[in-house]
Amino acid sequence: MSGMRRVIFVVAIMGTALVTASLGRWQLRRLAQRRAANATMRAAALETPLHLPTLQPLAIDSGRRLEVRGQFDTLAQLLLRGREQDDAPGIQVATAFRLDSSSEVLWVLRGFVRSPDAATPPDTIPQPASGIVTLTGVAVATPTLVDSGRPLSRSGVVTYQRLDRDVLARRAPGALPVYLLLAADSAHLGGLDVVAPPELSDGPHLSYAIQWFGITLAVLVFGVIFFARDNGESTRPDEAP
């Protein structure tokens, strides 16, 4: 192999190894973030339920049990596509909930409805209870996403892949930075099949990290073997004609 080809090969091997190792480290960072979030939710779940509205503004941790009083605003509703529950495709429905005697709004993930393609809502979605009601559930932090939750418009209906804090605030001014995952004992008030709380596991991040580091090692080993063979061939004496 010529000198220039060697340089190109080294750059390609080292560049690939750096990229795959970086992806492995990224997965480890995501694992650490997920474990920290899980620890926060476990700690919050042990606290006494928080009753809303309150006279003083409070920071609400993700995982905190809530008991809230107010009424649903069915004019402010958002659909989440690409969901599955009990082995059936469908969508999840989030509806604004205006806290009693307050200007604050708490978005409520009311539950799940079936959809053949997990994107098109049924002709009618059951309505929540009307008037002033009391709901129970778990608070979940609403992230701020760079893609605004990936809105998709189809046949005049807009669905989202995930909830986005800015989108919810625009749809219902005064929205809190968390949403309520409705508990089973409030399912009849939400009018839908409730959604199970998120699983507090490590997820796939550790296995992904191991895979990326394994690829990094394989690339480096390949480079060493290739150079060893190339050096052996270049130093082999020419055979006599």
Short mmCIF file of C-alpha atoms in Angstrom, two decimals:
data_model
loop_
_atom_site.label_atom_id
_atom_site.label_comp_id
_atom_site.label_asym_id
_atom_site.label_seq_id
_atom_site.Cartn_x
_atom_site.Cartn_y
_atom_site.Cartn_z
CA MET A 1 0.00 0.00 0.00
CA SER A 2 1.34 3.43 -0.96
CA GLY A 3 2.09 6.09 1.67
CA MET A 4 -0.93 8.22 0.71
CA ARG A 5 -3.28 5.25 0.88
CA ARG A 6 -1.91 4.39 4.31
CA VAL A 7 -2.67 7.90 5.55
CA ILE A 8 -6.21 7.78 4.16
CA PHE A 9 -6.75 4.35 5.70
CA VAL A 10 -5.50 5.50 9.13
CA VAL A 11 -7.72 8.59 9.01
CA ALA A 12 -10.73 6.47 8.06
CA ILE A 13 -10.08 3.91 10.83
CA MET A 14 -9.47 6.53 13.52
CA GLY A 15 -12.41 8.66 12.40
CA THR A 16 -14.78 5.69 12.48
CA ALA A 17 -13.49 4.65 15.91
CA LEU A 18 -13.92 8.17 17.28
CA VAL A 19 -17.50 8.38 15.99
CA THR A 20 -18.55 5.01 17.38
CA ALA A 21 -16.83 5.67 20.73
CA SER A 22 -18.58 9.05 20.93
CA LEU A 23 -21.91 7.35 20.33
CA GLY A 24 -21.12 4.90 23.12
CA ARG A 25 -20.31 7.74 25.53
CA TRP A 26 -23.52 9.52 24.47
CA GLN A 27 -25.53 6.44 25.39
CA LEU A 28 -23.81 6.34 28.79
CA ARG A 29 -24.75 9.98 29.38
CA ARG A 30 -28.34 9.20 28.46
CA LEU A 31 -28.25 6.26 30.87
CA ALA A 32 -27.04 8.54 33.67
CA GLN A 33 -29.77 11.08 32.87
CA ARG A 34 -32.43 8.40 32.86
CA ARG A 35 -31.26 6.97 36.17
CA ALA A 36 -31.31 10.45 37.71
CA ALA A 37 -34.83 11.08 36.40
CA ASN A 38 -35.98 7.71 37.73
CA ALA A 39 -34.50 8.49 41.15
CA THR A 40 -36.36 11.81 41.20
CA MET A 41 -39.64 10.13 40.30
CA ARG A 42 -39.20 7.41 42.94
CA ALA A 43 -38.47 10.00 45.61
CA ALA A 44 -41.43 12.16 44.56
CA ALA A 45 -43.77 9.16 44.64
CA LEU A 46 -43.01 8.70 48.35
CA GLU A 47 -44.17 12.20 49.24
CA THR A 48 -47.72 12.97 50.31
CA PRO A 49 -50.10 13.85 47.46
CA LEU A 50 -50.09 17.50 46.46
CA HIS A 51 -53.46 19.25 46.19
CA LEU A 52 -53.99 21.79 43.42
CA PRO A 53 -54.70 24.60 43.13
CA THR A 54 -52.63 26.05 45.94
CA LEU A 55 -52.33 29.59 47.21
CA GLN A 56 -48.58 29.64 46.67
CA PRO A 57 -46.79 28.57 43.47
CA LEU A 58 -44.93 25.31 43.95
CA ALA A 59 -42.28 23.39 42.08
CA ILE A 60 -43.81 20.03 41.16
CA ASP A 61 -41.41 17.15 40.73
CA SER A 62 -42.04 14.52 38.11
CA GLY A 63 -43.53 11.48 39.82
CA ARG A 64 -45.38 13.47 42.50
CA ARG A 65 -48.91 12.27 43.17
CA LEU A 66 -51.48 14.98 42.60
CA GLU A 67 -55.09 15.62 43.51
CA VAL A 68 -56.48 18.46 41.42
CA ARG A 69 -59.80 20.25 41.31
CA GLY A 70 -61.13 22.07 38.26
CA GLN A 71 -62.80 21.40 34.94
CA PHE A 72 -61.81 20.13 31.52
CA ASP A 73 -61.50 22.52 28.61
CA THR A 74 -62.37 20.32 25.64
CA LEU A 75 -61.56 23.14 23.23
CA ALA A 76 -57.89 22.67 24.12
CA GLN A 77 -57.09 19.09 23.17
CA LEU A 78 -54.05 17.39 21.66
CA LEU A 79 -53.61 13.95 20.08
CA LEU A 80 -50.49 11.79 20.35
CA ARG A 81 -49.98 9.33 17.52
CA GLY A 82 -48.05 6.09 17.28
CA ARG A 83 -49.21 4.56 20.56
CA GLU A 84 -50.01 0.98 21.51
CA GLN A 85 -51.95 -0.44 24.42
CA ASP A 86 -53.06 -4.01 25.09
CA ASP A 87 -51.50 -5.01 21.75
CA ALA A 88 -53.77 -2.56 19.91
CA PRO A 89 -52.59 0.51 17.95
CA GLY A 90 -54.09 3.86 18.79
CA ILE A 91 -53.61 7.41 19.96
CA GLN A 92 -53.46 9.12 23.34
CA VAL A 93 -55.60 12.14 24.18
CA ALA A 94 -54.39 15.08 26.26
CA THR A 95 -56.91 17.73 27.36
CA ALA A 96 -56.40 21.00 29.21
CA PHE A 97 -57.75 21.10 32.76
CA ARG A 98 -58.39 24.54 34.25
CA LEU A 99 -57.72 24.56 37.96
CA ASP A 100 -60.57 25.81 40.12
CA SER A 101 -60.32 29.47 41.18
CA SER A 102 -56.98 29.79 39.41
CA SER A 103 -55.54 31.00 36.13
CA GLU A 104 -53.33 27.92 35.91
CA VAL A 105 -53.90 25.04 33.52
CA LEU A 106 -52.80 21.46 34.01
CA TRP A 107 -52.79 19.31 30.90
CA VAL A 108 -54.20 15.86 31.56
CA LEU A 109 -53.28 12.74 29.60
CA ARG A 110 -56.83 11.39 29.67
CA GLY A 111 -56.10 8.06 28.08
CA PHE A 112 -56.03 5.89 24.98
CA VAL A 113 -58.36 5.31 22.04
CA ARG A 114 -57.87 2.71 19.31
CA SER A 115 -56.90 3.66 15.77
CA PRO A 116 -56.08 1.17 12.98
CA ASP A 117 -53.02 3.14 11.85
CA ALA A 118 -52.18 4.68 15.26
CA ALA A 119 -52.51 8.11 13.66
CA THR A 120 -56.09 8.69 12.51
CA PRO A 121 -58.47 9.43 15.39
CA PRO A 122 -61.89 7.77 15.44
CA ASP A 123 -64.90 9.76 14.28
CA THR A 124 -65.80 10.55 17.87
CA ILE A 125 -63.63 10.63 20.97
CA PRO A 126 -65.45 10.18 24.29
CA GLN A 127 -65.71 13.43 26.20
CA PRO A 128 -64.46 13.85 29.77
CA ALA A 129 -66.75 14.66 32.67
CA SER A 130 -68.23 18.16 32.59
CA GLY A 131 -68.31 20.69 35.39
CA ILE A 132 -66.03 20.89 38.42
CA VAL A 133 -64.40 17.53 39.19
CA THR A 134 -61.50 16.21 41.26
CA LEU A 135 -58.83 14.12 39.55
CA THR A 136 -55.95 12.05 40.87
CA GLY A 137 -52.83 10.99 39.08
CA VAL A 138 -49.08 11.38 38.73
CA ALA A 139 -47.22 14.48 37.57
CA VAL A 140 -44.87 14.03 34.62
CA ALA A 141 -42.48 16.76 33.51
CA THR A 142 -43.27 18.16 30.06
CA PRO A 143 -40.08 18.58 28.01
CA THR A 144 -39.27 21.44 25.66
CA LEU A 145 -38.43 19.84 22.31
CA VAL A 146 -36.53 21.29 19.37
CA ASP A 147 -39.04 19.76 16.94
CA SER A 148 -42.17 20.95 18.85
CA GLY A 149 -43.25 17.34 19.30
CA ARG A 150 -43.22 16.66 15.52
CA PRO A 151 -46.69 17.87 14.52
CA LEU A 152 -48.26 16.08 11.56
CA SER A 153 -51.35 17.27 9.73
CA ARG A 154 -53.46 14.69 7.94
CA SER A 155 -56.97 15.28 6.58
CA GLY A 156 -57.21 18.44 8.64
CA VAL A 157 -56.29 16.70 11.92
CA VAL A 158 -53.01 17.54 13.63
CA THR A 159 -51.33 14.88 15.74
CA TYR A 160 -48.05 14.97 17.67
CA GLN A 161 -45.45 12.38 18.49
CA ARG A 162 -44.70 13.82 21.93
CA LEU A 163 -45.95 16.54 24.24
CA ASP A 164 -44.00 19.78 24.04
CA ARG A 165 -44.11 22.43 26.78
CA ASP A 166 -44.21 25.41 24.39
CA VAL A 167 -46.97 23.87 22.30
CA LEU A 168 -49.11 23.23 25.38
CA ALA A 169 -48.52 26.76 26.66
CA ARG A 170 -49.65 28.21 23.32
CA ARG A 171 -52.74 26.04 23.22
CA ALA A 172 -53.66 26.87 26.82
CA PRO A 173 -51.93 29.93 28.35
CA GLY A 174 -51.01 29.38 31.97
CA ALA A 175 -50.06 25.74 31.46
CA LEU A 176 -47.92 24.24 34.22
CA PRO A 177 -44.56 22.62 33.28
CA VAL A 178 -45.96 19.17 34.13
CA TYR A 179 -48.92 17.18 32.88
CA LEU A 180 -51.11 14.78 34.82
CA LEU A 181 -51.07 11.09 33.99
CA LEU A 182 -54.57 10.17 35.06
CA ALA A 183 -54.90 7.45 37.71
CA ALA A 184 -57.20 4.45 37.33
CA ASP A 185 -59.61 5.72 39.99
CA SER A 186 -60.25 8.83 37.86
CA ALA A 187 -60.64 6.94 34.56
CA HIS A 188 -64.42 7.43 34.52
CA LEU A 189 -63.89 11.20 34.71
CA GLY A 190 -61.41 11.17 31.83
CA GLY A 191 -63.73 9.05 29.72
CA LEU A 192 -60.97 6.88 28.23
CA ASP A 193 -58.80 3.87 29.00
CA VAL A 194 -56.05 5.16 31.27
CA VAL A 195 -52.39 4.99 30.25
CA ALA A 196 -50.01 3.05 32.48
CA PRO A 197 -47.24 5.06 34.20
CA PRO A 198 -43.84 4.98 32.48
CA GLU A 199 -41.60 2.09 33.46
CA LEU A 200 -38.71 3.22 35.67
CA SER A 201 -36.01 1.12 34.05
CA ASP A 202 -32.58 1.80 32.56
CA GLY A 203 -33.97 1.30 29.09
CA PRO A 204 -31.75 0.13 26.22
CA HIS A 205 -28.97 2.70 26.75
CA LEU A 206 -26.44 0.37 28.40
CA SER A 207 -26.83 -2.32 25.74
CA TYR A 208 -26.52 0.34 23.00
CA ALA A 209 -23.35 1.68 24.64
CA ILE A 210 -21.82 -1.80 24.77
CA GLN A 211 -22.67 -2.32 21.09
CA TRP A 212 -21.02 0.97 20.07
CA PHE A 213 -17.89 0.27 22.12
CA GLY A 214 -17.82 -3.23 20.63
CA ILE A 215 -17.91 -1.73 17.13
CA THR A 216 -15.11 0.65 18.12
CA LEU A 217 -12.95 -2.27 19.27
CA ALA A 218 -13.73 -4.25 16.12
CA VAL A 219 -12.73 -1.32 13.89
CA LEU A 220 -9.42 -0.86 15.72
CA VAL A 221 -8.64 -4.59 15.63
CA PHE A 222 -9.42 -4.67 11.92
CA GLY A 223 -7.03 -1.76 11.37
CA VAL A 224 -4.22 -3.46 13.31
CA ILE A 225 -4.67 -6.77 11.45
CA PHE A 226 -4.81 -5.04 8.09
CA PHE A 227 -1.59 -3.12 8.76
CA ALA A 228 0.16 -6.23 10.05
CA ARG A 229 -0.70 -8.11 6.86
CA ASP A 230 0.24 -5.15 4.68
CA ASN A 231 3.62 -4.80 6.40
CA GLY A 232 4.22 -8.52 6.04
CA GLU A 233 3.52 -8.40 2.32
CA SER A 234 5.68 -5.31 1.79
CA THR A 235 8.71 -6.88 3.54
CA ARG A 236 8.38 -10.28 1.81
CA PRO A 237 11.31 -10.80 -0.60
CA ASP A 238 10.45 -10.93 -4.27
CA GLU A 239 10.24 -14.45 -5.64
CA ALA A 240 12.73 -15.41 -8.29
CA PRO A 241 11.32 -15.61 -11.83
#
